[in-house]
Coordinates of C-alpha atoms and ligand atoms in Angstrom, one line a residue:
X492 CA -2.2 20.0 -36.4
X493 CA -4.3 18.1 -33.9
X494 CA -7.0 20.1 -32.2
X495 CA -5.4 19.8 -28.8
X496 CA -1.7 20.7 -29.0
X497 CA 0.2 21.6 -25.8
X498 CA 3.7 21.8 -24.5
X499 CA 2.8 19.9 -21.3
X500 CA -0.2 17.7 -20.7
X501 CA -0.9 17.0 -17.0
X502 CA -3.3 14.2 -16.2
X503 CA -4.7 14.9 -12.7
X504 CA -5.6 18.0 -10.8
X505 CA -4.7 17.2 -7.2
X506 CA -1.8 18.6 -5.1
X507 CA 0.6 17.0 -7.5
X508 CA -0.9 18.0 -10.9
X509 CA -1.9 21.6 -10.0
X510 CA 1.3 22.5 -8.1
X511 CA 3.3 21.3 -11.2
X512 CA 1.1 23.3 -13.5
X513 CA 1.7 26.4 -11.4
X514 CA 5.4 25.9 -11.1
X515 CA 5.9 25.9 -14.9
X516 CA 6.9 29.1 -16.6
X517 CA 4.1 31.3 -17.8
X518 CA 4.9 30.9 -21.5
X519 CA 4.4 27.1 -21.4
X520 CA 1.1 25.9 -22.9
X521 CA -0.3 23.6 -20.3
X522 CA -3.4 21.4 -20.3
X523 CA -4.7 19.8 -17.1
X524 CA -7.2 16.9 -17.4
X525 CA -9.4 15.9 -14.5
X526 CA -11.9 13.1 -14.8
X527 CA -14.2 14.6 -12.3
X528 CA -14.6 18.1 -11.0
X529 CA -11.3 19.9 -10.9
X530 CA -11.1 19.8 -7.1
X531 CA -12.1 16.2 -6.7
X532 CA -9.4 13.8 -5.6
X533 CA -7.7 12.5 -2.4
X534 CA -6.1 15.9 -1.8
X535 CA -9.4 17.5 -1.1
X536 CA -10.1 15.1 1.8
X537 CA -6.7 15.1 3.5
X538 CA -7.3 16.0 7.1
X539 CA -4.2 15.7 9.2
X540 CA -1.6 17.9 7.4
X541 CA 1.7 18.1 5.8
X542 CA 5.0 17.4 7.4
X543 CA 8.1 19.7 7.3
X544 CA 10.9 20.8 9.6
X545 CA 9.8 24.4 10.5
X546 CA 10.5 24.5 14.2
X547 CA 14.1 25.4 15.3
X548 CA 14.0 22.6 17.8
X549 CA 13.4 20.0 15.0
X550 CA 16.0 18.8 12.5
X551 CA 16.2 17.3 9.0
X552 CA 18.1 14.4 10.5
X553 CA 15.2 13.6 12.9
X554 CA 12.5 13.8 10.1
X555 CA 14.7 11.6 7.9
X556 CA 15.3 9.0 10.7
X557 CA 11.5 8.8 11.4
X558 CA 10.7 8.3 7.7
X559 CA 13.4 5.6 7.3
X560 CA 12.2 3.9 10.5
X561 CA 8.6 3.8 9.3
X562 CA 9.6 2.5 5.8
X563 CA 11.3 -0.6 7.3
X564 CA 14.5 -0.6 5.2
X565 CA 13.0 0.0 1.8
X566 CA 13.1 3.8 1.5
X567 CA 15.8 5.2 -0.8
X568 CA 17.9 7.4 1.5
X569 CA 18.8 10.0 -1.2
X570 CA 15.1 10.4 -2.0
X571 CA 14.1 10.8 1.6
X572 CA 16.8 13.4 2.2
X573 CA 15.9 15.3 -1.0
X574 CA 12.2 15.4 0.0
X575 CA 12.8 16.4 3.5
X576 CA 15.4 19.1 2.8
X577 CA 13.1 20.6 0.2
X578 CA 10.0 20.6 2.5
X579 CA 10.4 24.0 4.1
X580 CA 10.7 25.7 0.6
X581 CA 7.5 23.8 -0.4
X582 CA 5.7 25.2 2.6
X583 CA 6.9 28.7 1.9
X584 CA 5.6 28.4 -1.6
X585 CA 2.2 27.3 -0.3
X586 CA 2.1 30.1 2.2
X587 CA 3.0 32.5 -0.6
X588 CA 0.0 31.3 -2.6
X589 CA -2.2 32.0 0.5
X590 CA -2.8 28.5 2.0
X591 CA -4.1 29.4 5.5
X592 CA -2.1 27.1 7.8
X593 CA -3.2 27.2 11.4
X594 CA -0.9 29.4 13.5
X595 CA -0.4 29.9 17.2
X596 CA -2.0 33.0 18.4
X597 CA -0.2 35.1 21.0
X598 CA -2.3 37.9 22.3
X599 CA -4.5 37.6 19.3
X600 CA -1.6 38.1 16.9
X601 CA -0.6 35.3 14.5
X602 CA 2.6 33.7 15.5
X603 CA 4.5 30.6 14.2
X604 CA 2.8 27.6 12.7
X605 CA 0.7 25.4 15.0
X606 CA 2.3 21.9 14.6
X607 CA 0.6 18.6 15.4
X608 CA 2.2 15.2 15.9
X609 CA 1.1 12.1 14.1
X610 CA 2.0 8.4 14.0
X611 CA 5.7 7.7 13.4
X612 CA 6.9 11.4 14.0
X613 CA 9.1 11.7 17.0
X614 CA 8.1 15.4 17.4
X615 CA 5.5 17.9 16.4
X616 CA 6.2 18.8 12.8
X617 CA 2.8 18.5 10.9
X618 CA 1.4 21.8 9.6
X619 CA -2.3 21.8 9.2
X620 CA -5.3 24.1 8.3
X621 CA -7.6 23.1 11.2
X622 CA -8.8 19.6 10.4
X623 CA -9.2 20.2 6.6
X624 CA -5.7 20.8 5.3
X625 CA -6.3 19.2 1.9
X626 CA -9.3 21.3 1.3
X627 CA -7.4 24.5 2.1
X628 CA -4.5 23.4 -0.2
X629 CA -6.7 22.2 -3.1
X630 CA -9.0 25.2 -3.2
X631 CA -6.0 27.6 -3.1
X632 CA -4.3 25.7 -6.0
X633 CA -7.5 25.6 -8.0
X634 CA -8.1 29.4 -7.6
X635 CA -4.5 30.1 -8.6
X636 CA -4.6 27.8 -11.6
X637 CA -7.8 29.5 -12.9
X638 CA -5.9 32.8 -12.9
X639 CA -3.2 31.6 -15.3
X640 CA -3.8 32.2 -19.0
X641 CA -1.3 29.6 -20.0
X642 CA -3.2 26.8 -18.3
X643 CA -6.3 25.2 -19.8
X644 CA -8.4 23.0 -17.5
X645 CA -10.5 20.2 -18.9
X646 CA -12.9 18.9 -16.3
X647 CA -14.8 15.6 -16.7
X648 CA -12.1 14.4 -19.2
X649 CA -10.8 10.9 -18.5
X650 CA -7.5 9.9 -20.0
X651 CA -7.8 6.4 -21.6
X652 CA -4.3 5.6 -22.8
X653 CA -1.0 7.2 -23.4
X654 CA 0.1 7.7 -27.0
X655 CA 3.7 6.5 -27.6
X656 CA 6.0 6.6 -30.6
X657 CA 6.2 2.8 -30.5
X658 CA 2.4 2.5 -30.8
X659 CA 2.5 4.7 -33.9
X660 CA 5.4 2.7 -35.4
X661 CA 7.9 5.6 -35.0
X662 CA 11.6 4.9 -34.3
X663 CA 11.6 7.4 -31.5
X664 CA 9.6 5.8 -28.7
X665 CA 8.6 8.7 -26.5
X666 CA 5.3 9.8 -24.9
X667 CA 3.3 12.0 -27.4
X668 CA 0.2 12.7 -25.3
X669 CA -2.9 10.7 -24.5
X670 CA -6.4 9.8 -25.7
X671 CA -9.1 11.2 -23.4
X672 CA -12.9 10.8 -23.2
X673 CA -14.9 13.9 -22.8
X674 CA -17.4 12.3 -20.4
X675 CA -20.2 14.9 -21.0
X676 CA -19.8 15.1 -24.8
X677 CA -19.1 11.3 -25.2
X678 CA -16.2 12.0 -27.5
X679 CA -12.7 10.7 -27.5
X680 CA -9.9 12.9 -28.7
X681 CA -6.1 12.9 -28.8
X682 CA -4.3 15.4 -26.6
X683 CA -0.8 16.0 -28.1
X684 CA 2.0 17.3 -25.9
X685 CA 5.8 17.5 -26.0
X686 CA 5.8 16.3 -22.4
X687 CA 3.1 14.4 -20.4
X688 CA 2.7 14.1 -16.6
X689 CA 0.7 11.5 -14.8
X690 CA -0.7 13.0 -11.6
X691 CA -3.6 10.6 -11.2
X692 CA -3.4 9.7 -7.5
X693 CA -3.5 6.2 -6.0
X694 CA -5.4 3.0 -6.5
X695 CA -7.2 2.4 -3.2
X696 CA -10.5 1.9 -5.1
X697 CA -9.3 -1.5 -6.0
X698 CA -10.5 -2.5 -2.5
X699 CA -14.2 -2.8 -1.4
X700 CA -13.7 -0.5 1.5
X701 CA -11.6 2.7 1.0
X702 CA -11.2 6.1 2.5
X703 CA -10.5 7.4 -1.0
X704 CA -12.8 9.2 -3.4
X705 CA -13.9 7.4 -6.6
X706 CA -11.1 9.0 -8.6
X707 CA -8.5 6.7 -7.0
X708 CA -8.8 3.9 -9.5
X709 CA -5.1 3.5 -10.4
X710 CA -5.6 4.9 -14.0
X711 CA -2.1 6.4 -14.1
X712 CA -0.4 3.2 -13.0
X713 CA -2.3 1.1 -15.5
X714 CA -1.7 3.5 -18.3
X715 CA 2.1 3.7 -17.6
X716 CA 2.3 -0.1 -17.4
X717 CA 0.5 -0.5 -20.8
X718 CA 3.0 2.1 -22.2
X719 CA 6.0 0.0 -21.0
X720 CA 6.9 1.6 -17.7
X721 CA 8.1 -0.4 -14.7
X722 CA 6.0 -0.3 -11.5
X723 CA 7.3 -1.1 -8.0
X724 CA 6.2 -2.1 -4.5
X725 CA 2.6 -2.5 -5.3
X726 CA 2.1 -4.9 -2.4
X727 CA 2.4 -2.1 0.1
X728 CA -1.2 -0.8 0.6
X729 CA -1.9 1.2 3.7
X730 CA -5.1 0.5 5.4
X731 CA -6.7 3.0 7.8
X732 CA -8.2 1.1 10.8
X733 CA -11.4 3.1 11.2
X734 CA -13.7 4.2 8.5
X735 CA -17.4 4.7 9.3
X736 CA -19.4 1.6 8.3
X737 CA -22.6 2.9 6.7
X738 CA -24.0 2.4 3.1
X739 CA -24.2 6.2 2.6
X740 CA -20.9 7.1 4.4
X741 CA -18.9 5.4 1.5
X742 CA -15.5 6.7 2.5
X743 CA -15.7 8.7 5.7
X744 CA -12.6 8.4 7.9
X745 CA -12.8 8.5 11.7
X746 CA -9.6 10.1 12.8
X747 CA -7.2 8.1 15.0
X748 CA -7.4 10.8 17.5
X749 CA -10.7 9.3 18.7
X750 CA -8.7 6.4 20.1
X751 CA -6.0 8.8 21.2
X752 CA -8.6 10.5 23.4
X753 CA -9.8 7.2 25.0
X754 CA -12.0 5.6 22.3
X755 CA -12.2 1.8 22.6
X756 CA -12.7 -0.8 19.9
X757 CA -15.4 -3.4 20.7
X758 CA -16.9 -6.5 19.0
X759 CA -20.6 -6.0 18.1
X760 CA -21.6 -7.7 21.5
X761 CA -19.6 -5.1 23.4
X762 CA -16.5 -7.2 24.1
X763 CA -13.1 -5.3 24.0
X764 CA -10.5 -7.2 21.9
X765 CA -7.4 -5.0 21.2
X766 CA -5.6 -6.2 24.4
X767 CA -5.4 -9.6 22.9
X768 CA -3.4 -8.3 20.0
X769 CA -1.0 -5.8 21.4
X770 CA 0.0 -4.6 24.9
X771 CA -0.7 -1.0 23.7
X772 CA -4.3 -2.0 23.2
X773 CA -6.4 0.6 21.4
X774 CA -3.3 2.8 21.0
X775 CA -1.3 0.2 19.0
X776 CA 0.0 1.5 15.6
X777 CA -2.3 1.8 12.6
X778 CA -1.3 -1.4 10.8
X779 CA -1.6 -3.6 14.0
X780 CA -5.0 -2.2 14.8
X781 CA -6.2 -2.7 11.2
X782 CA -4.9 -6.3 11.2
X783 CA -6.6 -7.0 14.6
X784 CA -10.0 -5.7 13.3
X785 CA -9.6 -7.7 10.1
X786 CA -8.8 -10.8 12.0
X787 CA -11.9 -10.5 14.2
X788 CA -14.2 -9.7 11.3
X789 CA -13.0 -12.8 9.3
X790 CA -13.0 -15.0 12.4
X791 CA -16.5 -14.1 13.5
X792 CA -18.0 -13.4 10.0
X793 CA -19.0 -9.9 11.2
X794 CA -19.4 -6.9 8.9
X795 CA -17.9 -4.3 11.3
X796 CA -16.6 -3.6 14.8
X797 CA -17.6 -0.8 17.1
X798 CA -15.7 2.3 18.2
X799 CA -16.9 3.7 21.5
X800 CA -16.1 7.0 23.1
X801 CA -19.5 7.6 24.7
X802 CA -18.0 7.3 28.2
X803 CA -16.4 10.7 27.7
X804 CA -18.5 13.8 28.4
X805 CA -20.6 15.0 25.5
X806 CA -19.1 18.5 25.4
X807 CA -15.6 17.0 25.2
X808 CA -16.5 14.8 22.2
X809 CA -18.2 17.7 20.4
X810 CA -15.4 20.0 20.9
X811 CA -12.6 17.6 19.9
X812 CA -14.4 15.9 17.0
X813 CA -16.8 18.4 15.5
X814 CA -16.5 16.9 11.9
X815 CA -16.9 13.3 13.0
X816 CA -19.7 14.1 15.4
X817 CA -21.6 16.0 12.7
X818 CA -21.2 13.4 10.0
X819 CA -22.3 10.6 12.5
X820 CA -25.4 12.6 13.4
X821 CA -26.3 13.1 9.8
X822 CA -26.2 9.3 9.4
X823 CA -28.2 8.6 12.5
X824 CA -25.5 7.9 15.1
X825 CA -24.9 9.9 18.3
X826 CA -21.3 9.1 19.3
X827 CA -21.9 10.9 22.7
X828 CA -24.5 8.2 23.5
X829 CA -23.5 5.1 21.6
X830 CA -20.6 3.3 19.8
X831 CA -20.3 3.8 16.1
X832 CA -19.7 1.0 13.5
X833 CA -16.3 1.0 11.8
X834 CA -14.2 -1.0 9.3
X835 CA -10.6 -0.7 8.1
X836 CA -10.3 0.7 4.7
X837 CA -7.7 1.0 2.0
X838 CA -6.1 4.4 2.4
X839 CA -2.8 4.9 0.5
X840 CA -0.9 3.2 -2.4
X841 CA 2.8 3.2 -1.5
X842 CA 3.9 1.6 -4.7
X843 CA 3.4 3.0 -8.2
X844 CA 5.3 4.0 -11.4
X845 CA 9.0 4.0 -10.9
X846 CA 10.4 7.5 -11.1
X847 CA 13.7 9.3 -10.4
X848 CA 14.5 12.5 -8.5
X849 CA 13.2 14.6 -11.4
X850 CA 10.0 12.4 -11.5
X851 CA 10.9 10.9 -14.9
X852 CA 9.6 7.5 -15.7
X853 CA 11.1 4.9 -18.0
X854 CA 9.4 6.4 -21.0
X855 CA 11.0 9.5 -22.4
X856 CA 8.6 12.4 -22.3
X857 CA 6.6 10.9 -19.4
X858 CA 6.8 12.0 -15.8
X859 CA 4.8 10.7 -12.8
X860 CA 4.1 12.8 -9.7
X861 CA 2.2 12.3 -6.4
X862 CA 0.6 9.1 -5.2
X863 CA 0.8 7.5 -8.7
X864 CA 4.6 7.4 -8.4
X865 CA 6.9 5.2 -6.5
X866 CA 9.8 7.6 -5.8
X867 CA 11.4 5.6 -3.0
X868 CA 10.3 8.0 -0.2
X869 CA 7.9 5.7 1.6
X870 CA 9.5 2.3 1.3
X871 CA 7.3 -0.4 2.9
X872 CA 5.1 2.0 4.9
X873 CA 4.2 5.6 4.5
X874 CA 4.6 7.9 7.4
X875 CA 1.6 10.1 8.1
X876 CA 1.6 13.5 6.3
X877 CA 4.6 12.7 4.1
X878 CA 2.4 12.2 1.0
X879 CA 1.2 15.7 0.4
X880 CA 4.8 16.7 0.9
X881 CA 6.0 14.2 -1.7
X882 CA 3.4 15.7 -4.2
X883 CA 4.8 19.2 -3.8
X884 CA 8.5 18.5 -3.8
X885 CA 8.4 16.2 -6.8
X886 CA 6.1 18.6 -8.7
X887 CA 8.7 21.3 -8.2
X888 CA 11.5 19.0 -9.3
X889 CA 9.6 17.9 -12.4
X890 CA 8.6 21.5 -13.3
X891 CA 12.2 22.5 -13.1
X892 CA 13.4 19.7 -15.3
X893 CA 10.6 20.1 -17.8
X894 CA 11.2 23.9 -18.0
X895 CA 14.9 23.3 -18.6
X896 CA 14.4 20.7 -21.4
X897 CA 11.2 21.7 -23.2
X898 CA 13.0 23.9 -25.7
X899 CA 14.9 20.9 -27.0
X900 CA 11.8 18.9 -27.8
X901 CA 10.0 19.1 -31.1
X902 CA 6.3 19.6 -31.6
X903 CA 4.3 16.4 -31.7
X904 CA 3.3 15.1 -35.2
X905 CA -0.3 14.8 -36.1
X906 CA -1.9 12.1 -34.0
X907 CA -4.3 9.6 -35.4
X908 CA -8.0 10.0 -34.4
X909 CA -9.4 7.5 -31.9
X910 CA -10.5 4.2 -33.5
X911 CA -14.3 4.7 -33.8
X912 CA -15.0 1.2 -35.1
X913 CA -16.2 0.2 -31.6
X914 CA -19.4 2.1 -31.9
X915 CA -21.7 -0.5 -30.3
X916 CA -23.2 0.9 -27.2
X917 CA -23.5 -1.6 -24.5
X918 CA -26.8 -2.4 -22.9
X919 CA -24.8 -4.6 -20.5
X920 CA -23.9 -2.0 -17.9
X921 CA -24.9 -4.5 -15.3
X922 CA -21.8 -6.6 -16.4
X923 CA -19.5 -3.7 -15.7
X924 CA -21.1 -3.1 -12.3
X925 CA -21.0 -6.7 -11.4
X926 CA -17.3 -7.2 -12.4
X927 CA -16.4 -4.0 -10.6
X928 CA -18.0 -5.4 -7.4
X929 CA -16.5 -8.8 -7.8
X930 CA -13.0 -7.5 -8.3
X931 CA -13.1 -5.2 -5.3
X932 CA -14.6 -7.9 -3.1
X933 CA -12.0 -10.4 -4.2
X934 CA -9.2 -7.9 -3.4
X935 CA -10.7 -7.2 0.0
X936 CA -11.1 -10.8 0.9
X937 CA -7.9 -12.3 -0.4
X938 CA -5.3 -9.5 -0.9
X939 CA -6.2 -7.2 2.0
X940 CA -4.7 -6.6 5.3
X941 CA -3.7 -10.3 6.0
X942 CA -2.5 -12.4 3.1
X943 CA -1.6 -16.1 2.5
X944 CA -0.2 -17.9 -0.5
X945 CA -3.4 -19.7 -1.0
X946 CA -5.5 -16.5 -0.9
X947 CA -3.2 -14.8 -3.3
X948 CA -3.3 -17.7 -5.8
X949 CA -7.1 -17.7 -5.6
X950 CA -7.2 -13.9 -6.2
X951 CA -4.8 -14.3 -9.1
X952 CA -7.0 -16.9 -10.9
X953 CA -10.2 -14.7 -10.4
X954 CA -8.5 -11.5 -11.5
X955 CA -7.0 -13.2 -14.5
X956 CA -10.4 -14.4 -15.6
X957 CA -11.9 -10.9 -15.0
X958 CA -9.2 -9.3 -17.0
X959 CA -10.0 -11.5 -20.0
X960 CA -13.7 -10.7 -19.7
X961 CA -13.0 -7.0 -19.4
X962 CA -10.6 -7.1 -22.3
X963 CA -13.3 -8.7 -24.5
X964 CA -15.8 -6.1 -23.4
X965 CA -13.3 -3.2 -23.9
X966 CA -12.4 -4.4 -27.4
X967 CA -16.0 -4.6 -28.6
X968 CA -18.0 -1.8 -27.1
X969 CA -17.9 2.0 -26.9
X970 CA -15.7 3.1 -24.0
X971 CA -17.4 4.6 -21.0
X972 CA -15.7 6.1 -17.9
X973 CA -16.9 3.1 -15.8
X974 CA -15.4 0.6 -18.3
X975 CA -12.1 2.6 -18.5
X976 CA -11.8 2.5 -14.7
X977 CA -12.7 -1.1 -14.4
X978 CA -10.1 -2.1 -17.0
X979 CA -7.5 -0.1 -15.0
X980 CA -8.6 -1.5 -11.6
X981 CA -8.3 -5.0 -12.9
X982 CA -4.8 -4.3 -14.2
X983 CA -3.7 -2.7 -10.9
X984 CA -5.2 -5.6 -9.0
X985 CA -3.1 -8.0 -11.0
X986 CA 0.0 -6.0 -10.3
X987 CA -0.7 -5.9 -6.5
X988 CA -1.3 -9.7 -6.4
X989 CA 1.8 -10.5 -8.3
X990 CA 3.9 -8.2 -6.2
X991 CA 2.5 -9.7 -3.0
X992 CA 3.3 -13.2 -4.3
X993 CA 6.9 -12.2 -5.0
X994 CA 7.5 -10.9 -1.5
X995 CA 8.2 -14.0 0.6
X996 CA 8.4 -12.2 3.9
X997 CA 6.2 -9.8 6.0
X998 CA 7.5 -6.2 5.9
X999 CA 5.8 -2.9 6.6
X1000 CA 2.3 -3.0 5.2
X1001 CA 2.7 -6.4 3.6
X1002 CA 1.7 -9.1 6.0
X1003 CA 1.4 -12.8 5.1
X1004 CA 0.7 -15.7 7.4
X1005 CA 2.9 -18.0 5.3
X1006 CA 6.0 -15.7 6.0
X1007 CA 5.1 -13.8 9.2
X1008 CA 8.5 -12.4 9.8
X1009 CA 10.8 -9.8 8.1
X1010 CA 13.7 -11.5 6.3
X1011 CA 16.8 -10.0 7.8
X1012 CA 19.1 -12.5 6.2
X1013 CA 19.0 -10.7 2.8
X1014 CA 19.3 -7.0 2.0
X1015 CA 15.9 -5.4 1.6
X1016 CA 14.8 -5.2 -2.1
X1017 CA 12.0 -3.5 -4.0
X1018 CA 9.5 -5.6 -5.9
X1019 CA 9.9 -4.3 -9.4
X1020 CA 7.6 -5.5 -12.2
X1021 CA 8.6 -4.8 -15.8
X1022 CA 6.0 -5.1 -18.5
X1023 CA 8.6 -6.2 -21.0
X1024 CA 9.4 -9.3 -19.0
X1025 CA 6.2 -9.9 -17.1
X1026 CA 4.8 -12.7 -19.3
X1027 CA 8.1 -14.5 -19.3
X1028 CA 8.2 -14.2 -15.5
X1029 CA 4.8 -15.7 -15.2
X1030 CA 5.7 -18.6 -17.5
X1031 CA 8.9 -19.2 -15.4
X1032 CA 6.9 -19.1 -12.2
X1033 CA 4.3 -21.6 -13.5
X1034 CA 7.1 -23.8 -14.9
Ligands
LIG1201 C1 -9.3 10.8 3.6 C2 -7.8 11.0 3.3 C3 -7.0 11.7 4.3 C4 -5.7 11.9 4.0 N1 -4.9 12.6 4.9 C5 -3.7 13.0 4.5 C6 -2.9 13.9 5.4 O1 -3.4 14.4 6.4 N2 -1.6 14.1 5.0 C7 -1.0 13.6 3.9 O2 0.1 13.9 3.6 N3 -1.7 12.8 3.1 C8 -3.0 12.5 3.4 N4 -3.7 11.7 2.5 C9 -3.1 11.2 1.3 C10 -3.0 12.4 0.3 O3 -4.2 13.1 0.4 C11 -2.8 11.9 -1.1 O4 -1.8 11.0 -1.2 C12 -2.5 13.1 -2.1 O5 -3.5 14.0 -1.9 C13 -2.5 12.6 -3.5 O6 -2.5 13.7 -4.3 P1 -2.3 13.5 -5.9 O7 -2.3 14.8 -6.5 O8 -1.3 12.5 -6.2 O9 -3.7 12.8 -6.3 P2 -5.3 13.2 -6.0 O10 -5.4 14.3 -5.1 O11 -6.0 11.9 -5.7 O12 -5.7 13.7 -7.5 C14 -5.8 12.8 -8.5 C15 -6.3 13.6 -9.8 O13 -6.2 12.7 -10.9 C16 -7.4 12.8 -11.7 N5 -7.4 11.6 -12.5 C17 -7.3 10.3 -12.1 N6 -7.4 9.4 -13.1 C18 -7.6 10.2 -14.2 C19 -7.8 9.9 -15.6 N7 -7.7 8.7 -16.1 N8 -8.0 11.0 -16.4 C20 -8.0 12.3 -16.0 N9 -7.8 12.6 -14.7 C21 -7.6 11.6 -13.8 C22 -8.5 13.0 -10.7 O14 -9.6 13.5 -11.3 C23 -7.8 14.0 -9.7 O15 -7.9 15.3 -10.3 C24 -5.1 11.4 2.8 C25 -5.9 10.7 1.9 C26 -7.3 10.5 2.1 C27 -8.1 9.8 1.1

């Protein structure tokens, strides 16, 4: 028997991973791996909220219509309906666990949920816990998980690769678990499980600027790809228009509400520019604003633009934006007196591992839930606050399916130990850091908000070279978490570039100057990459 033998191995401890763990029956032996602290991940930083039809004046049909409209023809209608119709039950479940959603207060008594409205929603339907919804959810989920004796948490354990029957030469090709590096003990061990779930979040770290924490390095997408699963729609990366530009701010998001309340975007010399791009000016939709900023930054060779709300009274700013105001003050800016520097940043990965309504992937025994997956909910653009919802609804569906089928699955055979022949410690950490920086810069410059055939071709050549270098490095030296993530980022970068090259139109979040319009002549189609035919596709394309 291997040391680590479980019924279900969940890789990732955000909204997707932890809600799945909690939904499984109490007699199921569950392991949850988190490569950082248990609560670290995008979920913790979600500000806006989670969408669901909870108000009697709202309808499922309206939520569905808004989601389809935002996704520009690429959403799967049955998936959209499934998610939205299951949303109220997901909220009820969270409330049952104790998530403190903000409520109306009538005469000091708690009333119904307080609902906000966000981009794309035609009505108020976003539940929130003040301006820190993700934190409220994640801390509640972590607390609950810690109480369950059937769940073992492994913090600071980074999964390296999935273990499949095919890799072990078995006739039955199913997922048998994963190898993971215990980062603190510097030890790699196999984690055997009858069922494995990827809940590793998105891949926005592939870009130089991102609103995401360091955990979003696309590990799950890369692992699934290497294990033979298809991935889809990787060209659709959502960019948030305004992240604070400061070396220490790293990934601090400045909410769109600042523009909603009168904030103006300016060039560094104080010239307004949004009116040149859209008649709605500073209130244009997120993707248009991001594109306009990107255009000006590239045109003028500037590092950032400015966001100015200092013309509003100071008490108004402090009351409406306490978090942004406080963070800016920490970094030396007073937004009541001066504009703050901002840049667009990669925010959400719409594509991912192809899954069905039960969150199953192409590989038997492997599920994918949350931002790592491409369920068909978002299509070509994600509507605000639909992503936390997707995590919860698909975690519930996966848990139900796993619970119903687990008894039919056999224990996993003894798994081979990790190949320790690569024991050479690298003194070339600088190479890893350098490649990491080069990759993210290349993606930002050539595969970012505005694309062209030429830029994509250039990015492909560089990424290809980097992938070879990284592969050599990976094959010869002891693994480290930085190297594991770099390898995955390079893989995901390649998948994004190839998907972008295959989409010869602009649609949703994918915008290319060579094909600036949406192709209405053909039915909308997903971009699906299959690892089994990828090499042949490349040869065909080159030929
Ligand atoms: C700043 C910000 C604001 C947002 N606001 C909203 C919002 O208001 N509403 C909304 O719906 N969405 C919002 N989003 C998006 C939403 O937060 C995410 O899509 C969602 O939280 C993803 O949850 P997840 O469980 O899939 O992944 P995450 O919460 O990112 O968790 C990923 C987990 O996987 C682990 N992991 C990754 N790789 C490995 C590995 N190799 N081995 C072991 N563990 C691994 C990580 O350690 C982490 O535990 C926001 C995102 C950000 C960044």
